[in-house]
Coordinates of N, CA, C and O in Angstrom, one line a residue:
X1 N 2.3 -31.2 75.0 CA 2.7 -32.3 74.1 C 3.7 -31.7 73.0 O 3.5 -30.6 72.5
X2 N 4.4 -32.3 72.7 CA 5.8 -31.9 71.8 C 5.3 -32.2 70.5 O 4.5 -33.1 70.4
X3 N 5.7 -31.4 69.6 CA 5.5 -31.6 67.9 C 6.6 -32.7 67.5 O 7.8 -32.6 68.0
X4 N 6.2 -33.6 66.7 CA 6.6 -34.1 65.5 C 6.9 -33.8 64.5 O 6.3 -34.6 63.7
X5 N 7.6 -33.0 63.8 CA 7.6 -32.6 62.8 C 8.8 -33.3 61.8 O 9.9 -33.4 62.4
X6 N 8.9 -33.7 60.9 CA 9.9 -33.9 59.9 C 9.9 -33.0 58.6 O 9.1 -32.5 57.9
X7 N 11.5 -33.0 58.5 CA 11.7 -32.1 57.4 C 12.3 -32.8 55.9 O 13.5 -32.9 55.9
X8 N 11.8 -33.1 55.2 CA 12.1 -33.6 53.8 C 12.7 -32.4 53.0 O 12.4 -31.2 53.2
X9 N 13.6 -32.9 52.1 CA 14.2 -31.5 51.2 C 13.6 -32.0 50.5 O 13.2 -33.1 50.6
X10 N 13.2 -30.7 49.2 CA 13.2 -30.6 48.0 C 14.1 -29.8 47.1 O 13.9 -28.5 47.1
X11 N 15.2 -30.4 46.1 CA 16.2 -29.7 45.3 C 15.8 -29.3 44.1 O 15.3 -30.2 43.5
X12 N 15.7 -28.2 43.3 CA 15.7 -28.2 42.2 C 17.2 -27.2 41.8 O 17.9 -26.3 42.2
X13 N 17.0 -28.2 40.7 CA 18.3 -27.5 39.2 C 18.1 -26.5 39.3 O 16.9 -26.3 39.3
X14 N 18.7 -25.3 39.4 CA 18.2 -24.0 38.9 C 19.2 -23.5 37.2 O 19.1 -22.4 36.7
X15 N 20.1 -24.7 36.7 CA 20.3 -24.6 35.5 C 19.2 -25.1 34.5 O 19.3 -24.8 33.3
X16 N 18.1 -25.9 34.9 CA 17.0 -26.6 33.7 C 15.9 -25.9 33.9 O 15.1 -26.3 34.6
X17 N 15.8 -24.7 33.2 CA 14.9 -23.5 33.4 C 13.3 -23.9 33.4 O 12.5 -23.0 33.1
X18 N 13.0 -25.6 33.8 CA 11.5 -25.9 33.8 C 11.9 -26.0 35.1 O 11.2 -25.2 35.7
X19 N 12.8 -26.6 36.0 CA 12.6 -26.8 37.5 C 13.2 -25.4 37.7 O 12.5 -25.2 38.7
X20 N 14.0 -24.3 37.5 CA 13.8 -22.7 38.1 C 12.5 -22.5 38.2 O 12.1 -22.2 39.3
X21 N 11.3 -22.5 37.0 CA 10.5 -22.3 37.1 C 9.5 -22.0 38.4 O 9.0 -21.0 38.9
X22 N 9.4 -23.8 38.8 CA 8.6 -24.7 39.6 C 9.9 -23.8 41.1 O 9.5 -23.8 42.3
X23 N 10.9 -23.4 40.8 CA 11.2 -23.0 41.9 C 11.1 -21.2 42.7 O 11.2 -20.7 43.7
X24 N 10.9 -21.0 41.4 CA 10.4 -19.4 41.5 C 8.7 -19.5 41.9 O 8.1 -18.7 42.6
X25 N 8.2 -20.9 41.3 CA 6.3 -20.6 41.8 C 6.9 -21.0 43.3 O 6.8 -20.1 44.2
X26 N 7.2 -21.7 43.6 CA 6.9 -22.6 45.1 C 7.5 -21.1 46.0 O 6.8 -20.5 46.8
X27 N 9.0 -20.6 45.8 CA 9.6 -19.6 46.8 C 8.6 -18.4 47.4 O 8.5 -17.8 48.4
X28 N 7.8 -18.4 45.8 CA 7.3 -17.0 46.2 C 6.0 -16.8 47.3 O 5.6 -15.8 47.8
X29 N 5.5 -18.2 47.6 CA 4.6 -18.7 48.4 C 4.7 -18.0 49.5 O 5.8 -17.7 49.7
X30 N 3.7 -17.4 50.6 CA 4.2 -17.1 51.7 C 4.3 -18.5 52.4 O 5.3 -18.7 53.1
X31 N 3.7 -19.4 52.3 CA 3.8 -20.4 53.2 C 4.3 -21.7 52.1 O 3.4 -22.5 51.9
X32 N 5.2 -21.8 51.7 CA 5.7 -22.7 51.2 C 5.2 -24.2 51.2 O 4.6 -24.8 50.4
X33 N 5.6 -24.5 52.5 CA 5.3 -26.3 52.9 C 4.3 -25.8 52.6 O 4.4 -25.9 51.3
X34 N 3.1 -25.4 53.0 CA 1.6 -25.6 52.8 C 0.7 -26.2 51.1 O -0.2 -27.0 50.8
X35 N 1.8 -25.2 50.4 CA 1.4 -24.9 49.1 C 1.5 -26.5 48.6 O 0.7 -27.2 48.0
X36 N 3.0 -26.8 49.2 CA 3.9 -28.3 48.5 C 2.8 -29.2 49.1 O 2.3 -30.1 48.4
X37 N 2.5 -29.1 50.4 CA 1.8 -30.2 51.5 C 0.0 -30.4 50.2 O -0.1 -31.2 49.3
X38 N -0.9 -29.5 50.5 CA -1.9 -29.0 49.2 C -1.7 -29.7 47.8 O -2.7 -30.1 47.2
X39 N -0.6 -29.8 47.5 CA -0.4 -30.0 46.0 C -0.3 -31.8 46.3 O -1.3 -32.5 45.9
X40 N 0.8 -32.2 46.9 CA 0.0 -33.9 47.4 C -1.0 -34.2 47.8 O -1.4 -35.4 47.7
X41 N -1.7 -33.1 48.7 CA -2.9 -34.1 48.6 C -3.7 -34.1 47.8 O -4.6 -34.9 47.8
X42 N -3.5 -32.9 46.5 CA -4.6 -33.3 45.6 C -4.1 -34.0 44.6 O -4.9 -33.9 43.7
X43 N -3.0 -34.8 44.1 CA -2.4 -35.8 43.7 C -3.0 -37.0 44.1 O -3.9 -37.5 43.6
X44 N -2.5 -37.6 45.1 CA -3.5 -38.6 46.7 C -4.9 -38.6 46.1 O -5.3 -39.7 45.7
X45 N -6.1 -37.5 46.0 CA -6.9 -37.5 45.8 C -7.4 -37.8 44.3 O -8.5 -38.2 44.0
X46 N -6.0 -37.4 43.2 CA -6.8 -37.6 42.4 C -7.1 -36.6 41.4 O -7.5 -36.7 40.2
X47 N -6.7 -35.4 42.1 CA -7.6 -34.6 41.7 C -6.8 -33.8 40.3 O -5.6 -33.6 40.2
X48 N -7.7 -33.5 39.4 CA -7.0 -33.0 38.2 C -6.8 -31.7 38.0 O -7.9 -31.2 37.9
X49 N -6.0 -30.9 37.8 CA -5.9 -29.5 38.1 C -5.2 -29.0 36.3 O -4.1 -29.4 36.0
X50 N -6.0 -28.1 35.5 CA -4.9 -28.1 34.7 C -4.4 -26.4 34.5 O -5.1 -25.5 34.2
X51 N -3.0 -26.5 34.7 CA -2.3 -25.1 34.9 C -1.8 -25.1 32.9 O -1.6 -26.0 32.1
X52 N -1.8 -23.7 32.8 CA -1.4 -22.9 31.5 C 0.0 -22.5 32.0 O 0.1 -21.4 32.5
X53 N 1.3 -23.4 31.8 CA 2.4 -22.6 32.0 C 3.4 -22.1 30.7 O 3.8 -22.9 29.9
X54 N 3.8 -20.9 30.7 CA 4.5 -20.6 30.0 C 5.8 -21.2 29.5 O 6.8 -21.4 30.3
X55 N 5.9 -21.4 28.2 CA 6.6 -21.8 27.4 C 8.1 -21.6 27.8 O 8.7 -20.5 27.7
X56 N 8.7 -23.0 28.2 CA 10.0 -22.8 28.7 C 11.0 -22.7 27.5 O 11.0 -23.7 26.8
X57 N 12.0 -21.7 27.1 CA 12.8 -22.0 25.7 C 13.9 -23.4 26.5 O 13.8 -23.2 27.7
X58 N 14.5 -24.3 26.2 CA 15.3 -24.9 26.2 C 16.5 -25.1 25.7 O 16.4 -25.4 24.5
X59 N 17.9 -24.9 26.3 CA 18.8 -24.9 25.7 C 19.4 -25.9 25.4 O 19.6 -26.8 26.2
X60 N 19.8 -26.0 24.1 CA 20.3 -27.0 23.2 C 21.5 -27.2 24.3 O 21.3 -28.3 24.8
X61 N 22.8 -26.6 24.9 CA 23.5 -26.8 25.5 C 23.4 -27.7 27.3 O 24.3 -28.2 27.9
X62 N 21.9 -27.5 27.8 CA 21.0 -28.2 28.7 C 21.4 -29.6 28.3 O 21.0 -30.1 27.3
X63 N 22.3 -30.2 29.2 CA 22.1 -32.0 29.6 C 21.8 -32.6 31.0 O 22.7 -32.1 31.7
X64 N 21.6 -32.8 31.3 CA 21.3 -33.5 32.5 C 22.1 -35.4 33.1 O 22.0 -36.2 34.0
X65 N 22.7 -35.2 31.9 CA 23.9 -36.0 32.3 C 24.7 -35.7 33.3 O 25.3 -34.6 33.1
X66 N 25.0 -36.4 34.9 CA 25.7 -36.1 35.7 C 24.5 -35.5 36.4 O 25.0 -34.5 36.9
X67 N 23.6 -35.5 36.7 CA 22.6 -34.6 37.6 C 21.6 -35.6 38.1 O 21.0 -35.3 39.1
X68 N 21.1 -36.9 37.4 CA 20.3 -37.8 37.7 C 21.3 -39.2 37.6 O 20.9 -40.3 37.9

């Protein structure tokens, strides 16, 4: 029997140093999808998880005009 599989992107900014962030946790994954796949279902479920992340500095020069 043949797989189904679909592939959905996910993009992040790597100029808005909170989604670098979220893209340096996810890369360094060995199994990526799994991690991303995990993290919705405990969303779906409900479930409350609370992470301690380090304080992003923000540049005053950061707009996001033209990106959304």
């Amino acid at each position: 029997m043949a797989k189904q599989i679909k592939i959905i992107q996910v993009a992040f900014n790597l100029l808005d140093p909170e989604q670098r962030y979220w893209h340096e946790q996810v890369s360094c994954k060995p199994n990526s999808s799994g991690y991303i796949k995990r993290l919705i279902q405990r969303d779906m479920e409900g479930s409350s998880i609370t992470i301690q992340l380090p304080e992003v500095k923000r540049s005053e020069e950061f707009s996001v005009e033209g990106w959304i």
